PDB file of N, CA and C in Angstrom:
ATOM      1  N   MET H 273      54.744  72.485 103.739  1.00 47.00           N
ATOM      2  CA  MET H 273      55.773  72.129 105.194  1.00 47.00           C
ATOM      3  C   MET H 273      56.263  73.696 105.559  1.00 47.00           C
ATOM      4  N   LEU H 274      55.406  74.889 105.122  1.00 52.00           N
ATOM      5  CA  LEU H 274      55.762  76.124 105.944  1.00 52.00           C
ATOM      6  C   LEU H 274      55.220  76.138 107.542  1.00 52.00           C
ATOM      7  N   ASN H 275      54.793  74.990 107.937  1.00 60.00           N
ATOM      8  CA  ASN H 275      53.420  74.850 108.769  1.00 60.00           C
ATOM      9  C   ASN H 275      54.138  74.125 110.365  1.00 60.00           C
ATOM     10  N   LYS H 276      54.958  73.931 109.821  1.00 67.00           N
ATOM     11  CA  LYS H 276      55.778  72.933 111.103  1.00 67.00           C
ATOM     12  C   LYS H 276      56.241  73.869 112.125  1.00 67.00           C
ATOM     13  N   ILE H 277      55.818  73.869 113.664  1.00 69.00           N
ATOM     14  CA  ILE H 277      56.520  74.973 114.265  1.00 69.00           C
ATOM     15  C   ILE H 277      57.641  74.794 115.306  1.00 69.00           C
ATOM     16  N   TYR H 278      58.220  74.796 115.284  1.00 69.00           N
ATOM     17  CA  TYR H 278      59.684  74.985 116.730  1.00 69.00           C
ATOM     18  C   TYR H 278      59.127  75.675 117.579  1.00 69.00           C
ATOM     19  N   ARG H 279      59.462  75.266 119.117  1.00 71.00           N
ATOM     20  CA  ARG H 279      59.757  75.803 119.963  1.00 71.00           C
ATOM     21  C   ARG H 279      61.112  76.754 120.575  1.00 71.00           C
ATOM     22  N   HIS H 280      61.260  77.967 120.779  1.00 68.00           N
ATOM     23  CA  HIS H 280      61.768  78.437 121.226  1.00 68.00           C
ATOM     24  C   HIS H 280      61.760  79.306 122.387  1.00 68.00           C
ATOM     25  N   GLY H 281      61.918  78.738 123.640  1.00 75.00           N
ATOM     26  CA  GLY H 281      61.760  79.360 124.965  1.00 75.00           C
ATOM     27  C   GLY H 281      60.208  78.723 124.930  1.00 75.00           C
ATOM     28  N   ASN H 282      59.780  80.248 125.134  1.00 78.00           N
ATOM     29  CA  ASN H 282      58.244  79.944 125.047  1.00 78.00           C
ATOM     30  C   ASN H 282      57.225  80.285 124.027  1.00 78.00           C
ATOM     31  N   ARG H 283      58.112  80.591 123.200  1.00 81.00           N
ATOM     32  CA  ARG H 283      57.842  81.166 121.762  1.00 81.00           C
ATOM     33  C   ARG H 283      57.727  80.339 121.188  1.00 81.00           C
ATOM     34  N   ASN H 284      56.436  80.199 119.388  1.00 83.00           N
ATOM     35  CA  ASN H 284      56.566  79.333 118.872  1.00 83.00           C
ATOM     36  C   ASN H 284      57.005  79.935 117.626  1.00 83.00           C
ATOM     37  N   LEU H 285      58.212  79.013 116.539  1.00 82.00           N
ATOM     38  CA  LEU H 285      58.883  79.476 116.064  1.00 82.00           C
ATOM     39  C   LEU H 285      57.836  78.931 114.377  1.00 82.00           C
ATOM     40  N   THR H 286      57.895  79.437 113.114  1.00 86.00           N
ATOM     41  CA  THR H 286      57.743  77.856 111.766  1.00 86.00           C
ATOM     42  C   THR H 286      58.407  78.603 110.739  1.00 86.00           C
ATOM     43  N   LYS H 287      58.674  77.517 110.270  1.00 86.00           N
ATOM     44  CA  LYS H 287      60.034  77.555 109.720  1.00 86.00           C
ATOM     45  C   LYS H 287      59.857  78.851 108.540  1.00 86.00           C
ATOM     46  N   ALA H 288      58.072  79.565 108.483  1.00 88.00           N
ATOM     47  CA  ALA H 288      58.370  80.791 107.712  1.00 88.00           C
ATOM     48  C   ALA H 288      59.709  81.925 108.593  1.00 88.00           C
ATOM     49  N   ASP H 289      59.505  81.841 109.675  1.00 87.00           N
ATOM     50  CA  ASP H 289      59.595  83.294 110.571  1.00 87.00           C
ATOM     51  C   ASP H 289      61.378  82.542 110.170  1.00 87.00           C
ATOM     52  N   LEU H 290      61.565  81.133 110.155  1.00 86.00           N
ATOM     53  CA  LEU H 290      63.320  81.550 110.180  1.00 86.00           C
ATOM     54  C   LEU H 290      63.340  81.073 108.669  1.00 86.00           C
ATOM     55  N   ILE H 291      62.916  80.917 108.315  1.00 90.00           N
ATOM     56  CA  ILE H 291      63.154  81.524 106.813  1.00 90.00           C
ATOM     57  C   ILE H 291      63.535  83.033 106.795  1.00 90.00           C
ATOM     58  N   GLN H 292      62.745  84.240 107.263  1.00 91.00           N
ATOM     59  CA  GLN H 292      62.462  85.530 107.011  1.00 91.00           C
ATOM     60  C   GLN H 292      64.344  85.713 107.559  1.00 91.00           C
ATOM     61  N   PHE H 293      64.023  84.808 109.423  1.00 90.00           N
ATOM     62  CA  PHE H 293      64.610  85.521 110.309  1.00 90.00           C
ATOM     63  C   PHE H 293      66.669  85.213 109.370  1.00 90.00           C
ATOM     64  N   LYS H 294      66.756  83.925 108.576  1.00 91.00           N
ATOM     65  CA  LYS H 294      67.967  83.625 108.108  1.00 91.00           C
ATOM     66  C   LYS H 294      67.958  84.932 106.635  1.00 91.00           C
ATOM     67  N   SER H 295      66.653  85.259 106.043  1.00 90.00           N
ATOM     68  CA  SER H 295      67.422  85.791 104.828  1.00 90.00           C
ATOM     69  C   SER H 295      67.861  87.108 105.011  1.00 90.00           C
ATOM     70  N   GLU H 296      67.474  88.112 106.137  1.00 91.00           N
ATOM     71  CA  GLU H 296      67.666  89.365 107.502  1.00 91.00           C
ATOM     72  C   GLU H 296      69.275  89.312 107.394  1.00 91.00           C
ATOM     73  N   LEU H 297      69.496  88.366 108.197  1.00 90.00           N
ATOM     74  CA  LEU H 297      70.983  87.617 108.632  1.00 90.00           C
ATOM     75  C   LEU H 297      72.176  88.109 107.870  1.00 90.00           C
ATOM     76  N   LEU H 298      71.480  87.345 106.349  1.00 88.00           N
ATOM     77  CA  LEU H 298      72.206  86.785 105.407  1.00 88.00           C
ATOM     78  C   LEU H 298      72.321  88.276 104.549  1.00 88.00           C
ATOM     79  N   SER H 299      71.608  88.987 104.639  1.00 86.00           N
ATOM     80  CA  SER H 299      71.574  90.636 104.022  1.00 86.00           C
ATOM     81  C   SER H 299      72.587  91.461 105.162  1.00 86.00           C
ATOM     82  N   GLU H 300      72.624  91.415 106.308  1.00 85.00           N
ATOM     83  CA  GLU H 300      73.078  91.901 107.500  1.00 85.00           C
ATOM     84  C   GLU H 300      74.691  91.875 107.114  1.00 85.00           C
ATOM     85  N   ILE H 301      75.108  90.581 106.881  1.00 83.00           N
ATOM     86  CA  ILE H 301      76.220  89.358 106.608  1.00 83.00           C
ATOM     87  C   ILE H 301      77.098  90.327 105.394  1.00 83.00           C
ATOM     88  N   LYS H 302      76.361  90.140 103.900  1.00 80.00           N
ATOM     89  CA  LYS H 302      77.086  90.970 103.184  1.00 80.00           C
ATOM     90  C   LYS H 302      77.363  92.998 103.260  1.00 80.00           C
ATOM     91  N   THR H 303      75.760  93.221 103.861  1.00 78.00           N
ATOM     92  CA  THR H 303      76.410  94.946 104.571  1.00 78.00           C
ATOM     93  C   THR H 303      77.784  95.128 104.939  1.00 78.00           C
ATOM     94  N   ILE H 304      77.763  93.717 105.547  1.00 77.00           N
ATOM     95  CA  ILE H 304      79.551  94.195 106.457  1.00 77.00           C
ATOM     96  C   ILE H 304      80.394  93.559 105.471  1.00 77.00           C
ATOM     97  N   ILE H 305      80.215  92.468 104.998  1.00 75.00           N
ATOM     98  CA  ILE H 305      81.151  91.810 104.369  1.00 75.00           C
ATOM     99  C   ILE H 305      82.164  92.752 102.801  1.00 75.00           C
ATOM    100  N   THR H 306      80.836  93.143 102.695  1.00 69.00           N
ATOM    101  CA  THR H 306      81.222  94.040 101.137  1.00 69.00           C
ATOM    102  C   THR H 306      81.750  95.299 101.183  1.00 69.00           C
ATOM    103  N   PRO H 307      83.567  95.327 100.695  1.00 62.00           N
ATOM    104  CA  PRO H 307      84.135  96.097 100.761  1.00 62.00           C
ATOM    105  C   PRO H 307      83.779  97.173 100.005  1.00 62.00           C
ATOM    106  N   ASN H 308      83.713  98.757 101.254  1.00 59.00           N
ATOM    107  CA  ASN H 308      83.405  99.931 100.355  1.00 59.00           C
ATOM    108  C   ASN H 308      84.890 100.242  99.710  1.00 59.00           C
ATOM    109  N   GLN H 309      84.276 100.837  98.613  1.00 52.00           N
ATOM    110  CA  GLN H 309      85.195 101.043  97.889  1.00 52.00           C
ATOM    111  C   GLN H 309      86.379 102.838  98.202  1.00 52.00           C
ATOM    112  N   THR H 310      85.240 103.396  98.881  1.00 53.00           N
ATOM    113  CA  THR H 310      85.570 104.605  99.757  1.00 53.00           C
ATOM    114  C   THR H 310      87.187 104.265 101.617  1.00 53.00           C
ATOM    115  N   THR H 311      86.456 103.240 101.141  1.00 54.00           N
ATOM    116  CA  THR H 311      87.512 103.697 103.337  1.00 54.00           C
ATOM    117  C   THR H 311      88.906 102.409 102.535  1.00 54.00           C
ATOM    118  N   GLN H 312      89.948 102.772 103.425  1.00 58.00           N
ATOM    119  CA  GLN H 312      91.160 102.299 103.243  1.00 58.00           C
ATOM    120  C   GLN H 312      91.174 100.942 103.635  1.00 58.00           C
ATOM    121  N   SER H 313      92.151 100.145 103.432  1.00 70.00           N
ATOM    122  CA  SER H 313      92.910  98.647 103.556  1.00 70.00           C
ATOM    123  C   SER H 313      93.085  98.985 105.910  1.00 70.00           C
ATOM    124  N   VAL H 314      92.067  98.170 105.995  1.00 87.00           N
ATOM    125  CA  VAL H 314      92.403  98.233 108.160  1.00 87.00           C
ATOM    126  C   VAL H 314      94.293  98.211 107.789  1.00 87.00           C
ATOM    127  N   TRP H 315      94.581  96.689 107.011  1.00 92.00           N
ATOM    128  CA  TRP H 315      95.870  96.639 107.672  1.00 92.00           C
ATOM    129  C   TRP H 315      97.019  96.404 106.057  1.00 92.00           C
ATOM    130  N   LEU H 316      98.291  96.866 106.797  1.00 93.00           N
ATOM    131  CA  LEU H 316      99.258  96.949 105.188  1.00 93.00           C
ATOM    132  C   LEU H 316     100.594  96.686 105.625  1.00 93.00           C
ATOM    133  N   LYS H 317     100.790  96.307 104.611  1.00 95.00           N
ATOM    134  CA  LYS H 317     101.885  95.279 104.324  1.00 95.00           C
ATOM    135  C   LYS H 317     102.867  96.046 104.580  1.00 95.00           C
ATOM    136  N   SER H 318     104.585  95.806 105.135  1.00 96.00           N
ATOM    137  CA  SER H 318     105.946  96.083 104.906  1.00 96.00           C
ATOM    138  C   SER H 318     106.147  96.825 103.802  1.00 96.00           C
ATOM    139  N   SER H 319     106.100  95.943 102.488  1.00 95.00           N
ATOM    140  CA  SER H 319     106.350  97.222 101.504  1.00 95.00           C
ATOM    141  C   SER H 319     105.723  98.806 101.157  1.00 95.00           C
ATOM    142  N   GLU H 320     103.975  98.482 102.142  1.00 93.00           N
ATOM    143  CA  GLU H 320     103.519  99.680 101.826  1.00 93.00           C
ATOM    144  C   GLU H 320     103.873 101.134 103.195  1.00 93.00           C
ATOM    145  N   VAL H 321     103.724  99.927 104.045  1.00 94.00           N
ATOM    146  CA  VAL H 321     104.195 100.964 105.125  1.00 94.00           C
ATOM    147  C   VAL H 321     105.358 101.739 104.738  1.00 94.00           C
ATOM    148  N   CYS H 322     106.642 101.257 104.285  1.00 94.00           N
ATOM    149  CA  CYS H 322     107.911 101.684 104.190  1.00 94.00           C
ATOM    150  C   CYS H 322     107.515 102.632 102.774  1.00 94.00           C
ATOM    151  N   LYS H 323     106.909 102.876 102.065  1.00 92.00           N
ATOM    152  CA  LYS H 323     106.285 103.546 100.826  1.00 92.00           C
ATOM    153  C   LYS H 323     106.084 104.764 101.238  1.00 92.00           C
ATOM    154  N   LEU H 324     104.781 104.405 102.045  1.00 89.00           N
ATOM    155  CA  LEU H 324     104.195 105.663 103.208  1.00 89.00           C
ATOM    156  C   LEU H 324     104.712 106.263 103.977  1.00 89.00           C
ATOM    157  N   LEU H 325     105.529 105.790 104.441  1.00 90.00           N
ATOM    158  CA  LEU H 325     106.580 106.519 105.234  1.00 90.00           C
ATOM    159  C   LEU H 325     107.436 107.148 105.154  1.00 90.00           C
ATOM    160  N   SER H 326     108.627 106.601 103.394  1.00 91.00           N
ATOM    161  CA  SER H 326     109.506 106.983 102.953  1.00 91.00           C
ATOM    162  C   SER H 326     110.400 106.312 103.453  1.00 91.00           C
ATOM    163  N   ILE H 327     110.737 105.200 104.290  1.00 94.00           N
ATOM    164  CA  ILE H 327     111.610 104.687 105.041  1.00 94.00           C
ATOM    165  C   ILE H 327     111.933 102.956 104.161  1.00 94.00           C
ATOM    166  N   SER H 328     113.340 102.795 104.813  1.00 96.00           N
ATOM    167  CA  SER H 328     113.654 101.540 103.780  1.00 96.00           C
ATOM    168  C   SER H 328     112.934 100.448 105.105  1.00 96.00           C
ATOM    169  N   GLN H 329     113.354  99.230 104.502  1.00 96.00           N
ATOM    170  CA  GLN H 329     112.923  98.118 105.289  1.00 96.00           C
ATOM    171  C   GLN H 329     113.730  97.862 106.774  1.00 96.00           C
ATOM    172  N   GLY H 330     114.607  98.265 106.488  1.00 96.00           N
ATOM    173  CA  GLY H 330     115.640  98.297 107.847  1.00 96.00           C
ATOM    174  C   GLY H 330     115.210  99.161 108.805  1.00 96.00           C
ATOM    175  N   THR H 331     114.719 100.405 108.584  1.00 96.00           N
ATOM    176  CA  THR H 331     114.360 101.466 109.010  1.00 96.00           C
ATOM    177  C   THR H 331     112.880 100.701 109.658  1.00 96.00           C
ATOM    178  N   LEU H 332     112.286 100.092 109.379  1.00 96.00           N
ATOM    179  CA  LEU H 332     110.756  99.810 109.345  1.00 96.00           C
ATOM    180  C   LEU H 332     111.230  98.307 110.469  1.00 96.00           C
ATOM    181  N   GLN H 333     112.138  97.144 110.108  1.00 96.00           N
ATOM    182  CA  GLN H 333     112.340  96.652 111.246  1.00 96.00           C
ATOM    183  C   GLN H 333     112.693  97.526 112.826  1.00 96.00           C
ATOM    184  N   ASN H 334     113.659  98.703 112.736  1.00 96.00           N
ATOM    185  CA  ASN H 334     114.118  98.904 114.405  1.00 96.00           C
ATOM    186  C   ASN H 334     113.569  99.543 114.052  1.00 96.00           C
ATOM    187  N   LEU H 335     112.090  99.742 113.210  1.00 95.00           N
ATOM    188  CA  LEU H 335     110.684 100.610 114.346  1.00 95.00           C
ATOM    189  C   LEU H 335     109.768  99.689 115.041  1.00 95.00           C
ATOM    190  N   ARG H 336     109.922  98.373 114.373  1.00 95.00           N
ATOM    191  CA  ARG H 336     109.299  97.233 115.341  1.00 95.00           C
ATOM    192  C   ARG H 336     110.303  96.692 116.358  1.00 95.00           C
ATOM    193  N   ILE H 337     111.453  96.794 116.312  1.00 96.00           N
ATOM    194  CA  ILE H 337     112.166  95.624 117.745  1.00 96.00           C
ATOM    195  C   ILE H 337     111.839  96.958 119.040  1.00 96.00           C
ATOM    196  N   SER H 338     112.455  98.177 118.501  1.00 95.00           N
ATOM    197  CA  SER H 338     111.520  99.465 119.321  1.00 95.00           C
ATOM    198  C   SER H 338     110.679  99.301 120.503  1.00 95.00           C
ATOM    199  N   GLY H 339     110.124  98.488 119.638  1.00 93.00           N
ATOM    200  CA  GLY H 339     108.262  99.494 119.849  1.00 93.00           C
ATOM    201  C   GLY H 339     107.737 100.404 119.279  1.00 93.00           C
ATOM    202  N   THR H 340     108.173 100.840 118.338  1.00 92.00           N
ATOM    203  CA  THR H 340     107.172 102.362 117.704  1.00 92.00           C
ATOM    204  C   THR H 340     106.196 101.563 117.201  1.00 92.00           C
ATOM    205  N   ILE H 341     106.782 100.594 116.201  1.00 93.00           N
ATOM    206  CA  ILE H 341     105.553 100.091 115.626  1.00 93.00           C
ATOM    207  C   ILE H 341     104.922  98.824 115.920  1.00 93.00           C
ATOM    208  N   GLN H 342     103.511  98.451 116.203  1.00 94.00           N
ATOM    209  CA  GLN H 342     103.324  97.846 116.804  1.00 94.00           C
ATOM    210  C   GLN H 342     102.682  97.046 115.062  1.00 94.00           C
ATOM    211  N   TYR H 343     103.247  95.245 115.531  1.00 95.00           N
ATOM    212  CA  TYR H 343     102.676  94.659 114.089  1.00 95.00           C
ATOM    213  C   TYR H 343     101.994  93.274 114.260  1.00 95.00           C
ATOM    214  N   SER H 344     101.005  92.510 112.865  1.00 95.00           N
ATOM    215  CA  SER H 344     100.980  91.138 113.507  1.00 95.00           C
ATOM    216  C   SER H 344     101.796  90.278 112.313  1.00 95.00           C
ATOM    217  N   LYS H 345     101.590  89.289 113.079  1.00 94.00           N
ATOM    218  CA  LYS H 345     102.856  87.942 111.514  1.00 94.00           C
ATOM    219  C   LYS H 345     101.664  87.048 110.997  1.00 94.00           C
ATOM    220  N   ILE H 346     101.449  86.843 109.917  1.00 93.00           N
ATOM    221  CA  ILE H 346     101.004  85.841 109.565  1.00 93.00           C
ATOM    222  C   ILE H 346     101.420  85.009 108.474  1.00 93.00           C
ATOM    223  N   GLY H 347     102.157  83.869 109.177  1.00 93.00           N
ATOM    224  CA  GLY H 347     103.078  83.308 107.961  1.00 93.00           C
ATOM    225  C   GLY H 347     104.388  83.959 107.875  1.00 93.00           C
ATOM    226  N   ASP H 348     105.069  84.159 107.048  1.00 93.00           N
ATOM    227  CA  ASP H 348     105.942  84.745 106.834  1.00 93.00           C
ATOM    228  C   ASP H 348     105.702  86.846 106.992  1.00 93.00           C
ATOM    229  N   THR H 349     104.053  86.971 106.040  1.00 95.00           N
ATOM    230  CA  THR H 349     104.052  88.277 106.162  1.00 95.00           C
ATOM    231  C   THR H 349     104.011  89.606 107.004  1.00 95.00           C
ATOM    232  N   LEU H 350     104.516  90.214 107.588  1.00 96.00           N
ATOM    233  CA  LEU H 350     103.721  91.098 109.161  1.00 96.00           C
ATOM    234  C   LEU H 350     102.615  92.100 108.287  1.00 96.00           C
ATOM    235  N   PHE H 351     102.080  92.812 108.902  1.00 96.00           N
ATOM    236  CA  PHE H 351     100.662  93.420 109.026  1.00 96.00           C
ATOM    237  C   PHE H 351     100.835  94.320 109.490  1.00 96.00           C
ATOM    238  N   TYR H 352     100.336  95.496 109.601  1.00 95.00           N
ATOM    239  CA  TYR H 352     100.355  96.915 110.523  1.00 95.00           C
ATOM    240  C   TYR H 352      99.589  97.442 109.730  1.00 95.00           C
ATOM    241  N   LYS H 353      98.150  98.156 111.563  1.00 93.00           N
ATOM    242  CA  LYS H 353      97.009  98.488 111.583  1.00 93.00           C
ATOM    243  C   LYS H 353      97.389 100.264 110.583  1.00 93.00           C
ATOM    244  N   THR H 354      96.811 100.304 109.759  1.00 91.00           N
ATOM    245  CA  THR H 354      96.605 101.617 109.581  1.00 91.00           C
ATOM    246  C   THR H 354      96.713 102.946 110.026  1.00 91.00           C
ATOM    247  N   GLU H 355      95.922 102.637 111.159  1.00 89.00           N
ATOM    248  CA  GLU H 355      95.124 103.530 111.860  1.00 89.00           C
ATOM    249  C   GLU H 355      96.950 103.661 113.212  1.00 89.00           C
ATOM    250  N   ASP H 356      97.850 102.680 113.475  1.00 89.00           N
ATOM    251  CA  ASP H 356      98.433 103.048 114.192  1.00 89.00           C
ATOM    252  C   ASP H 356      99.611 103.995 113.122  1.00 89.00           C
ATOM    253  N   ILE H 357      99.718 103.307 111.700  1.00 90.00           N
ATOM    254  CA  ILE H 357     100.096 104.485 110.952  1.00 90.00           C
ATOM    255  C   ILE H 357     100.686 105.693 110.676  1.00 90.00           C
ATOM    256  N   ASN H 358      98.576 106.215 110.518  1.00 86.00           N
ATOM    257  CA  ASN H 358      98.430 107.077 110.446  1.00 86.00           C
ATOM    258  C   ASN H 358      99.088 107.711 112.258  1.00 86.00           C
ATOM    259  N   LYS H 359      98.665 107.265 113.289  1.00 87.00           N
ATOM    260  CA  LYS H 359      99.350 107.867 114.324  1.00 87.00           C
ATOM    261  C   LYS H 359     100.549 108.033 114.489  1.00 87.00           C
ATOM    262  N   LEU H 360     101.398 106.953 113.993  1.00 85.00           N
ATOM    263  CA  LEU H 360     102.777 107.349 113.797  1.00 85.00           C
ATOM    264  C   LEU H 360     103.093 108.656 112.181  1.00 85.00           C
ATOM    265  N   MET H 361     102.447 108.901 111.715  1.00 83.00           N
ATOM    266  CA  MET H 361     102.953 109.900 110.758  1.00 83.00           C
ATOM    267  C   MET H 361     102.052 111.429 111.556  1.00 83.00           C
ATOM    268  N   GLU H 362     101.637 111.249 112.285  1.00 81.00           N
ATOM    269  CA  GLU H 362     100.562 112.508 112.821  1.00 81.00           C
ATOM    270  C   GLU H 362     101.796 113.058 114.154  1.00 81.00           C
ATOM    271  N   GLY H 363     102.825 112.171 114.604  1.00 78.00           N
ATOM    272  CA  GLY H 363     103.730 112.198 115.429  1.00 78.00           C
ATOM    273  C   GLY H 363     103.755 111.749 117.050  1.00 78.00           C
ATOM    274  N   GLY H 364     102.680 111.190 116.926  1.00 57.00           N
ATOM    275  CA  GLY H 364     102.119 109.889 118.711  1.00 57.00           C
ATOM    276  C   GLY H 364     102.184 109.141 118.003  1.00 57.00           C
ATOM    277  N   ASN H 365     103.049 108.257 119.521  1.00 56.00           N
ATOM    278  CA  ASN H 365     102.906 107.657 119.519  1.00 56.00           C
ATOM    279  C   ASN H 365     102.670 106.627 120.692  1.00 56.00           C
ATOM    280  N   GLU H 366     101.380 105.955 121.226  1.00 50.00           N
ATOM    281  CA  GLU H 366     100.562 105.487 122.085  1.00 50.00           C
ATOM    282  C   GLU H 366     100.914 104.703 122.226  1.00 50.00           C
ATOM    283  N   ASN H 367     102.299 103.892 123.155  1.00 50.00           N
ATOM    284  CA  ASN H 367     102.572 102.564 123.943  1.00 50.00           C
ATOM    285  C   ASN H 367     102.823 102.757 125.014  1.00 50.00           C
TER     286      ASN H 367
END
């Protein structure tokens, strides 16, 4: 059944071409989503940020209110970009 031909524009694609494409695509996706043990998480929770900066939850809330630190809220959980926290620790605030 690999002999069936599909048309894509002016090019003929066989089922074998599509199977090969699927295999290559899945391989690429796996390399993208497979966590790398050496990389740091992109997003941090509030408790992690407090530990990292040695601050209280109240101080973190003040940083959010003042716009010093950006965050995203999913459900009831606040998340912070590691990149933003690192900039804050280095003394830079690019708002």
